[in-house]
XYZ file of C-alpha atoms in Angstrom:
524
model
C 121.622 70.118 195.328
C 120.354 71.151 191.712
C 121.800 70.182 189.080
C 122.213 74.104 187.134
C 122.752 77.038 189.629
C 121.990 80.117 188.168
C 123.267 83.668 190.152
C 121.511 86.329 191.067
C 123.675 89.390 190.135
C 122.915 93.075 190.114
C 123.754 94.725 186.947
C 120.909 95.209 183.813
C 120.524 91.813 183.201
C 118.530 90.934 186.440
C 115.521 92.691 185.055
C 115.546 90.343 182.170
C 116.321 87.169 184.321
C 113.447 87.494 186.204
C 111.213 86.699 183.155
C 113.621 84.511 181.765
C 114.539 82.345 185.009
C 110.731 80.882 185.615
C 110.996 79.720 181.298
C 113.701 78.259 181.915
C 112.825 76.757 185.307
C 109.891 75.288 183.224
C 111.478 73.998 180.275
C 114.047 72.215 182.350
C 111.565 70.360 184.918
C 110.153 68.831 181.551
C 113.735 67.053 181.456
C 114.234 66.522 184.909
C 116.178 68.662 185.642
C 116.607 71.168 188.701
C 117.538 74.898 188.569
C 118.032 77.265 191.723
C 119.423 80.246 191.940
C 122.572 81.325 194.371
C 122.819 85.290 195.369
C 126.249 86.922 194.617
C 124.836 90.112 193.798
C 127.305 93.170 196.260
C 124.129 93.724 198.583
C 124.030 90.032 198.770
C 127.815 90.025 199.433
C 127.541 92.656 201.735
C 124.885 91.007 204.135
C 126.739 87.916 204.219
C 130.070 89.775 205.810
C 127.911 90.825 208.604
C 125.151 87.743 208.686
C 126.132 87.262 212.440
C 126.502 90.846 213.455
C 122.994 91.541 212.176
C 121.265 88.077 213.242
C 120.271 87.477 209.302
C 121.205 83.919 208.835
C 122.675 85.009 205.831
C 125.130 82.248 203.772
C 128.252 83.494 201.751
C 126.429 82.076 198.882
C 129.796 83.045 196.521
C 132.331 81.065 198.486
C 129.710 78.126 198.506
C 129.693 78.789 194.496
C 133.772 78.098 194.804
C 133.896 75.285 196.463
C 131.282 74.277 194.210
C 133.436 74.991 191.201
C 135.870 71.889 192.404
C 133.551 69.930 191.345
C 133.590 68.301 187.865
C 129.938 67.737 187.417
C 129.053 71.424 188.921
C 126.958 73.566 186.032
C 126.987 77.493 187.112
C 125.286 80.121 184.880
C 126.870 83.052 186.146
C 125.248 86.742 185.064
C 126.974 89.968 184.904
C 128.352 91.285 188.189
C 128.903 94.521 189.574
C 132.620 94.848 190.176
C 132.058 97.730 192.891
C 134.051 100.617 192.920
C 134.521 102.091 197.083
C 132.002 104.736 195.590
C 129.501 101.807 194.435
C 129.798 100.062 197.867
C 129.461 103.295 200.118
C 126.404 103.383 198.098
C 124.717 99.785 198.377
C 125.989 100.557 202.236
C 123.823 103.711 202.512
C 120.856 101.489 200.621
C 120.884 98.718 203.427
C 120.723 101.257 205.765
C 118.047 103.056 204.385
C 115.955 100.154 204.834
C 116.713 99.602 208.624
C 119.477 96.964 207.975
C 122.353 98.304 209.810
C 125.904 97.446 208.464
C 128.830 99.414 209.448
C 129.350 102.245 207.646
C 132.930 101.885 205.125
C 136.187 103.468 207.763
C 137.591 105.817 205.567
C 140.211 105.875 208.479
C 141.672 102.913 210.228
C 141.654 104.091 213.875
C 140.371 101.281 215.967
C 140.454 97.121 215.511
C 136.915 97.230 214.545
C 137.985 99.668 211.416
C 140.512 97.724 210.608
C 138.445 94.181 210.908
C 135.301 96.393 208.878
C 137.684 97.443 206.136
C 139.095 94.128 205.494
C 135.638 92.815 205.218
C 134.398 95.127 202.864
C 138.090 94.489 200.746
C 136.479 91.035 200.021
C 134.056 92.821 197.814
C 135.553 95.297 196.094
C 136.264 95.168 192.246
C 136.242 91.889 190.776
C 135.665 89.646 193.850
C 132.888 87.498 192.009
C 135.359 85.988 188.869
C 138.342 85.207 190.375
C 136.298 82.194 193.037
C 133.880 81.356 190.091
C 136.809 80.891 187.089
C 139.009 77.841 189.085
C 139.105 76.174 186.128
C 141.183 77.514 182.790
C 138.908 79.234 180.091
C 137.749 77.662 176.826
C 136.185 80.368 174.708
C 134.512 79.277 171.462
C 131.584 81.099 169.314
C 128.804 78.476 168.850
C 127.276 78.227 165.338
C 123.974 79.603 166.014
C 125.062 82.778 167.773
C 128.134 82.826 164.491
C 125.138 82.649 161.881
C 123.370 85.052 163.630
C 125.761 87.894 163.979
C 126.232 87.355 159.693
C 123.422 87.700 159.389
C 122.453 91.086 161.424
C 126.180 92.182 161.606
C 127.018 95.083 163.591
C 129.665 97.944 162.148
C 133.376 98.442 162.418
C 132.902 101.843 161.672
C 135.033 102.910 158.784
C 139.137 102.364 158.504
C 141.876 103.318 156.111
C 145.396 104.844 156.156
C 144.156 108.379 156.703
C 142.489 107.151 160.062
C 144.758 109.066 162.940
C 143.746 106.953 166.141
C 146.685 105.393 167.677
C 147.355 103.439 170.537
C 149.843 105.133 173.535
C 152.181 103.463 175.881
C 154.866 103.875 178.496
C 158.096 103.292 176.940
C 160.032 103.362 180.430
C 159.208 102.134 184.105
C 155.922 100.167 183.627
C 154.836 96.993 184.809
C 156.258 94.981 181.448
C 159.821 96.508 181.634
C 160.477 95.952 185.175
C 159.238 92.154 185.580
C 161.600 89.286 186.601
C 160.166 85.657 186.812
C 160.921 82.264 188.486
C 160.170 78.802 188.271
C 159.933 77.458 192.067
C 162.490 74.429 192.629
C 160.575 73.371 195.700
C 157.235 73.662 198.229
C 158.122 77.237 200.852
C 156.817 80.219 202.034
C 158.018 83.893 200.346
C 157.514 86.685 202.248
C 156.630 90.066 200.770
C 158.776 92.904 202.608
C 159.303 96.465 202.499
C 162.464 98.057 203.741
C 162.612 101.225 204.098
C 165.851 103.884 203.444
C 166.542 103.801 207.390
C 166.575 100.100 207.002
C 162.563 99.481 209.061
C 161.409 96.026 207.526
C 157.420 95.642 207.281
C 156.211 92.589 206.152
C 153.236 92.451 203.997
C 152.385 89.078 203.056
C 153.076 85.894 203.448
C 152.607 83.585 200.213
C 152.538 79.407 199.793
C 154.804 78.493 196.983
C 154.629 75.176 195.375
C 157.116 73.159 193.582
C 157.031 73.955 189.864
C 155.057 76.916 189.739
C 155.929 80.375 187.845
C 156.101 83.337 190.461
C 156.655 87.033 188.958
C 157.125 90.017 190.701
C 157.554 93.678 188.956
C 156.701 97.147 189.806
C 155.388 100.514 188.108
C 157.286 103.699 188.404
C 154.123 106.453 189.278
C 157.294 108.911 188.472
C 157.585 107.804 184.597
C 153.485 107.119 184.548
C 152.940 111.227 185.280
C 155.559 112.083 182.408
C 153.169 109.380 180.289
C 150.571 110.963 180.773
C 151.528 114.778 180.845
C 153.361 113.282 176.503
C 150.598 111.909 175.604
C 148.213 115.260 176.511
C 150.610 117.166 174.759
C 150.694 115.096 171.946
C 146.791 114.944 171.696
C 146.511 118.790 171.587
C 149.093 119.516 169.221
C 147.450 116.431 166.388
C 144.113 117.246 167.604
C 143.299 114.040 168.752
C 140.090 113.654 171.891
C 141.968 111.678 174.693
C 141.061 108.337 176.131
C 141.524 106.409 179.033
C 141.783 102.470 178.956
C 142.186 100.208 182.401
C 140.545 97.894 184.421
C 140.099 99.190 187.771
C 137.652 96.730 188.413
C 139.771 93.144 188.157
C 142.913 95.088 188.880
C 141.085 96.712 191.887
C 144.378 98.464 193.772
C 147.294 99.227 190.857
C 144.480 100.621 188.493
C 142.487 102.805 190.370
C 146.183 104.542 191.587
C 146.964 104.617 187.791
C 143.482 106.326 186.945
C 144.379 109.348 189.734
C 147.464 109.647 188.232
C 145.681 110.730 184.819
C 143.545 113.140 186.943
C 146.465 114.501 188.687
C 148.543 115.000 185.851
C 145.945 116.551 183.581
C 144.589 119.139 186.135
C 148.162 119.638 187.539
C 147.203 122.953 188.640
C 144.302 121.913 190.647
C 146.134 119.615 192.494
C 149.039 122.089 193.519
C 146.423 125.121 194.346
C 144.014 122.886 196.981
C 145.814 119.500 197.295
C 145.693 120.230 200.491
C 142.304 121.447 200.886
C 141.282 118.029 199.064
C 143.160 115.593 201.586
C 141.039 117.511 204.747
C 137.836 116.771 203.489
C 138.415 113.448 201.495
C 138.604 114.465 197.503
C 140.140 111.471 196.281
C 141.140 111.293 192.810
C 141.399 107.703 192.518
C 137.120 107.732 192.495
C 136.832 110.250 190.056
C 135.591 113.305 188.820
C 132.065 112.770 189.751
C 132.795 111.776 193.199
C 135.409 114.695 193.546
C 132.929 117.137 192.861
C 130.641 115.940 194.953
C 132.519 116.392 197.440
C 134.170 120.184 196.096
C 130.082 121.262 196.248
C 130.597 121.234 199.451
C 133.235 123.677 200.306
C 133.156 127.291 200.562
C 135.738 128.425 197.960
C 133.599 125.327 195.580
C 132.949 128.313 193.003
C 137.265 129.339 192.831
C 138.334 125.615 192.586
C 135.740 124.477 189.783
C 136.991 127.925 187.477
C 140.256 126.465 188.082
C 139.377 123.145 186.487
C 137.486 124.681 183.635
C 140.002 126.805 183.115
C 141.912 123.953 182.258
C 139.788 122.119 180.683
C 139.047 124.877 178.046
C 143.163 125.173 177.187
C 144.050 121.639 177.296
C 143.244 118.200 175.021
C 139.623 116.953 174.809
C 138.503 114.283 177.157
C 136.414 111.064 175.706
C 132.514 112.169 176.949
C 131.205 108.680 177.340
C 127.428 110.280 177.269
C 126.223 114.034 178.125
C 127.050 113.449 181.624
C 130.009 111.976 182.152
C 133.450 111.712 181.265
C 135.947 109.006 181.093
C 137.835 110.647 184.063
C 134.494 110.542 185.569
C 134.680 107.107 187.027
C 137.050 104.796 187.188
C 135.085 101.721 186.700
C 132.784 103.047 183.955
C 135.819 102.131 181.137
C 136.456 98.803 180.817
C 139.318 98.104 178.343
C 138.856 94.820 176.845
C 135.012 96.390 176.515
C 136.087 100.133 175.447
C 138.631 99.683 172.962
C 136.500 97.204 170.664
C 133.367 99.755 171.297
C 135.753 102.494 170.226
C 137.281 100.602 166.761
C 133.337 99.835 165.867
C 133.287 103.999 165.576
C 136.047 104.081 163.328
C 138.228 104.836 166.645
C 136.394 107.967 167.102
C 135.328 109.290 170.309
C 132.807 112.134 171.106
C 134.118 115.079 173.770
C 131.843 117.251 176.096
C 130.279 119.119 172.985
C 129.157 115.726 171.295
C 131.608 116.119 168.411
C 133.481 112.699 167.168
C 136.999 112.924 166.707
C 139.919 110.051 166.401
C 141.464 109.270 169.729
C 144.468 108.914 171.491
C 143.808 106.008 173.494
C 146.100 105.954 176.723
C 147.088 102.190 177.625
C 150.145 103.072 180.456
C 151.210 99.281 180.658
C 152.526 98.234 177.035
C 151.966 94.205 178.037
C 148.908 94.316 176.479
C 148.728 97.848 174.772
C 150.226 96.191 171.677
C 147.536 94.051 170.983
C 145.482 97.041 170.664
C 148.379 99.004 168.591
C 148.572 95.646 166.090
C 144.561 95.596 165.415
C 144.692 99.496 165.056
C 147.656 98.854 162.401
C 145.641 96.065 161.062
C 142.555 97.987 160.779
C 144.537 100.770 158.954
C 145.928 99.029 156.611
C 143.050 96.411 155.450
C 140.298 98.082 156.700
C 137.261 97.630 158.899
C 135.782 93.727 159.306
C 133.082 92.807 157.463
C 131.385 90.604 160.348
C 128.804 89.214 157.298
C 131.892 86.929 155.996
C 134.389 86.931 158.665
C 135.309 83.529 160.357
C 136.269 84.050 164.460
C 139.340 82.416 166.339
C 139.116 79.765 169.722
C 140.852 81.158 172.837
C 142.060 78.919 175.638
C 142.782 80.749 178.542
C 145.644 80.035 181.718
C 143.598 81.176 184.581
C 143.082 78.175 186.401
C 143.946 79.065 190.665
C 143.858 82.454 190.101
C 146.616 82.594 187.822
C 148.059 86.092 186.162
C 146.455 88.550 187.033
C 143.350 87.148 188.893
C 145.579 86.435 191.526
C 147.307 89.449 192.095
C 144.714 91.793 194.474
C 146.352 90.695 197.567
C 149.878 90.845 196.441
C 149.984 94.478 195.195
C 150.831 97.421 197.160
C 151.875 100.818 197.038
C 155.185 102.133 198.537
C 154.458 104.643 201.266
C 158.006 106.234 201.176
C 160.981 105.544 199.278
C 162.880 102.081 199.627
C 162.667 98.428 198.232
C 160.524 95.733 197.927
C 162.281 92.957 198.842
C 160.592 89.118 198.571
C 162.726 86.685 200.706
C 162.418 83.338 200.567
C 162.370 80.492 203.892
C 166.048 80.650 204.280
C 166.537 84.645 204.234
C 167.192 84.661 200.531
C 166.347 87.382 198.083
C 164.078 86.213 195.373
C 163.029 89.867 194.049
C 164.234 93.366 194.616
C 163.234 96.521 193.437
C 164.001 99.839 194.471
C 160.962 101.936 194.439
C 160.102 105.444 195.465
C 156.801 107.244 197.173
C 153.964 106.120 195.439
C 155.324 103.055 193.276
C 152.648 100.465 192.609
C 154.587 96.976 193.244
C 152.511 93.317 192.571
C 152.911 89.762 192.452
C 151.298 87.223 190.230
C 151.738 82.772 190.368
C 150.408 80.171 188.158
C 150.600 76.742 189.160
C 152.419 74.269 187.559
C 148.948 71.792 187.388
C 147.341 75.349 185.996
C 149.852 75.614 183.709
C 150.183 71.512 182.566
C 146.059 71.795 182.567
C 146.164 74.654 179.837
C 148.738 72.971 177.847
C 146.335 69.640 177.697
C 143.419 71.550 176.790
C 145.051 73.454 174.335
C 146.215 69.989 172.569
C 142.848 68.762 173.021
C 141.600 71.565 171.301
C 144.059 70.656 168.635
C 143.400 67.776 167.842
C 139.071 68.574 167.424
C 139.469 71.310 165.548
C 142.108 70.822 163.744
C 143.280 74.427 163.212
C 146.812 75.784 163.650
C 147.215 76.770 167.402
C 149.151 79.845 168.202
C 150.563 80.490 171.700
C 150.620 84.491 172.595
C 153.870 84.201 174.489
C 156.543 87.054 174.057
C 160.156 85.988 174.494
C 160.623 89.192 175.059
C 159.042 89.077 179.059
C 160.378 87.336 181.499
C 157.201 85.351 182.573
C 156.292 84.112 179.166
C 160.227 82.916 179.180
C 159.134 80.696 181.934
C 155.449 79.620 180.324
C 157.731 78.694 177.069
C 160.595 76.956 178.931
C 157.386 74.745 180.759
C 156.014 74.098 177.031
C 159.422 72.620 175.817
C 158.286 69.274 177.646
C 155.047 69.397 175.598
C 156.255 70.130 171.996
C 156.335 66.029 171.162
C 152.936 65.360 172.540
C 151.828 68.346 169.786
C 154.161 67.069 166.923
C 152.975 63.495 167.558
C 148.875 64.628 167.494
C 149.501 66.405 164.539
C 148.617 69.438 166.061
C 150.345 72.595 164.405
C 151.151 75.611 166.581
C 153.376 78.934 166.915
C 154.429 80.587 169.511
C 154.214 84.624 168.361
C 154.073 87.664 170.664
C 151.495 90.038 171.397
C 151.833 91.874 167.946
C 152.657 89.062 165.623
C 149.324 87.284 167.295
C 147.224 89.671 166.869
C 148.158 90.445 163.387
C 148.221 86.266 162.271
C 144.723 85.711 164.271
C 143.255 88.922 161.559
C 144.502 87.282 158.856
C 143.039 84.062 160.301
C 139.530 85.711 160.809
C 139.526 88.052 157.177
């Protein structure tokens, strides 16, 4: 085995790593030491579903990667990934095939045992399939020197910020996933069982989960019903302060609730559309959970195409401004093309402007549905307000240790989310019959689970201490008292508070908004 692996992805950066991989092969064999490179690129992915179908001999070089990862002395260099949308992987399908290599074409519907078996094949590579195997271990996030002096001395803008600055951060204040979240701490090793029971009392289950002893389990659900009156305040709201609108998820990692919240925007904001040919658009496959562009790809093709498209301009001409992420495309365009933890920076480095279709910048209503982590935004837009933009020439950055050892949060979460076909409840019962979580839900709700094990959790606690005690810098927990996992995370840190005290490691434990705001202060 070599001693570095290095992947071979398929985003932008593979152009540039196949220059840069023979240097560095090079420079390292002066040392002795190995390099080889592992393919988890999606058309690498792809073959390897269907290695034995095909006769291609192909390894699932990606689960070989995990297993790799439990391994202390393992070094991975992992590139940017594609985190494939169903339109993305219909299209690296229709690639193979165009050059003779025959994978099954993506069942669109689940008719026979070879659709369903297909479908749960291609699942495996959908959205962000590539970080949750690689990132076992939890994160420890620091800016090295070099790449700190640098960015002083070539530092890139924050755009311009004061008081007058009318960007603002939106959130549900009712029925999101924050709101309706209940959290335990497991007293013992079982299996839960993920039902749903409908109103004439039919009981499906849905999954199965291994619960160990220790570990924090949450459950909580979205209400699609209080997302749509979100959405259809927050257009209002943007037409009558003439603000451009913005839309901030992460289809990609959370590959089933987001792309059902994305539609939702679409559905809400062309209403009309939607109650004229909804119909029409379930026949022949218009989706709006892939987008605009894929939606009118598919409206091209239908006879009335020139009577439905008026309709949407027509409301696009009377209605807010949509974000126009370049001259082609719009943020409703696709749903993996905004990234939030990407998009909301990019947007605060323009002053929180955004430009719409006819290339004029404008501040922005930026549309965050779930407020867990909308408030981080909201604080730094305060922040930003109030103090101004960041001069990166004499700022100083902040360490992050991350909990997402064994897929905890949300890495964890793609096969425990599901959407409510009809009104009833989600019901998780535990070995013995017991309810652990309820939740009445209605047509359309978007339910999940998340778990974080209690060595995860332990492991993240050490690390942060360790941390500590190098750097000596005041450590400050983001835990809100507020939710009821981060109840559970603080209850599990009481046990740890003497190992800090005695270290001489100072820390806090703030929430979402009073982090953000002490981590500015911090960094100006």
């Amino acid at each position: 085995m070599s001693d570095i692996i290095w992947t071979k992805t398929d985003e932008a950066p593979l152009f540039a790593s196949y220059s840069l991989f023979p240097i560095v092969k090079s420079f390292l064999s002066r040392a002795g030491i190995s390099i080889t490179r592992a393919d988890i690129s999606l058309a690498g992915r792809i073959l390897s579903l269907f290695s034995k179908e095909l006769g291609l001999n192909k390894a699932d070089e990606l689960e070989l990667l995990g297993e790799l990862t439990a391994h202390k002395e393992a070094n991975i260099i992992k590139l940017p990934n594609i985190s494939a949308t169903l339109v993305q992987l219909k299209a690296a399908i229709e690639e193979l095939r165009s050059k003779g290599i025959n994978v099954p074409f993506y069942p669109d519907e689940i008719i026979t045992d070879y659709d369903e078996e297909v479908a749960k094949k291609y699942a495996k590579v959908l959205g962000s399939a590539v970080n949750p195997v690689l990132r076992q271990g939890n994160s420890d996030r620091r800016v090295l020197p070099p790449v700190k002096e640098f960015a002083k001395k070539h530092p890139h803008s924050n755009g311009d910020w004061d008081k007058a600055n009318k960007t603002k951060i939106c959130y549900m204040q009712k029925g999101d996933f924050y709101e309706n979240e209940r959290s335990i701490i497991a007293s013992k090793d079982e299996k839960f069982y993920i039902n749903f029971i409908s109103l004439d009392g039919k009981k499906e289950l849905l999954k199965e989960l291994n619960v160990q002893s220790g570990e924090i389990v949450d459950a909580t659900f979205l209400s699609v019903d209080e997302l749509d009156k979100f959405y259809e305040s927050c257009f209002d709201e943007a037409q009558k302060e003439n603000l451009t609108l913005s839309l901030h998820l992460k289809c990609t990692m959370m590959k089933v609730s987001d792309p059902v919240i994305f539609a939702h925007a679409i559905k809400s904001y062309f209403k009309e559309v939607f109650e004229l040919f909804g119909d029409e658009f379930k026949t022949h496959g218009v989706e709006a959970k892939n987008g605009l562009k894929d939606m009118f790809s598919k409206i091209s093709t239908l006879k009335n195409k020139d009577e439905i498209l008026a309709k949407f301009d027509e409301i696009l001409s009377k209605k807010a401004k949509i974000w126009a992420l370049n001259e082609s495309a719009s943020n409703f365009d696709v749903p993996n093309d905004v990234i939030i933890d990407a998009s909301v920076p990019a947007l605060i480095r323009n002053s929180g402007k955004v430009k719409d279709k006819d290339g004029e910048l404008n501040f922005s209503l930026c549309m965050i549905p779930d407020r867990t982590y909308a408030r981080v935004y909201e604080a730094c837009v305060a922040d930003f307000k109030e103090h101004g933009a960041l001069d990166v020439s004499n700022i100083g950055s902040v360490a992050n240790v991350g909990l997402m050892a064994k897929k905890a949060e949300e890495y964890g979460s793609h096969d425990k989310t599901f959407i409510a076909k009809e009104d009833g409840e989600f019901v998780v019962f535990d070995e013995a019959g017991e309810s652990v979580f309820k939740f009445s839900v209605k047509k359309g709700d978007i339910f999940r689970m998340t778990q974080a094990k209690d060595d995860a959790i332990n492991a993240w606690f050490e690390l942060a201490l360790k941390r500590g005690e190098i750097s000596k810098d005041e450590l400050i927990f983001w835990l809100d008292s507020s939710r009821a996992h981060d109840r559970n995370l603080i209850a599990k840190f009481d046990k740890f508070r003497d190992k800090f005290t005695n270290a001489g490691v100072k820390f806090e434990i703030l929430n979402y908004e009073q982090a953000t705001k002490r981590s500015l202060e911090a960094i100006r």
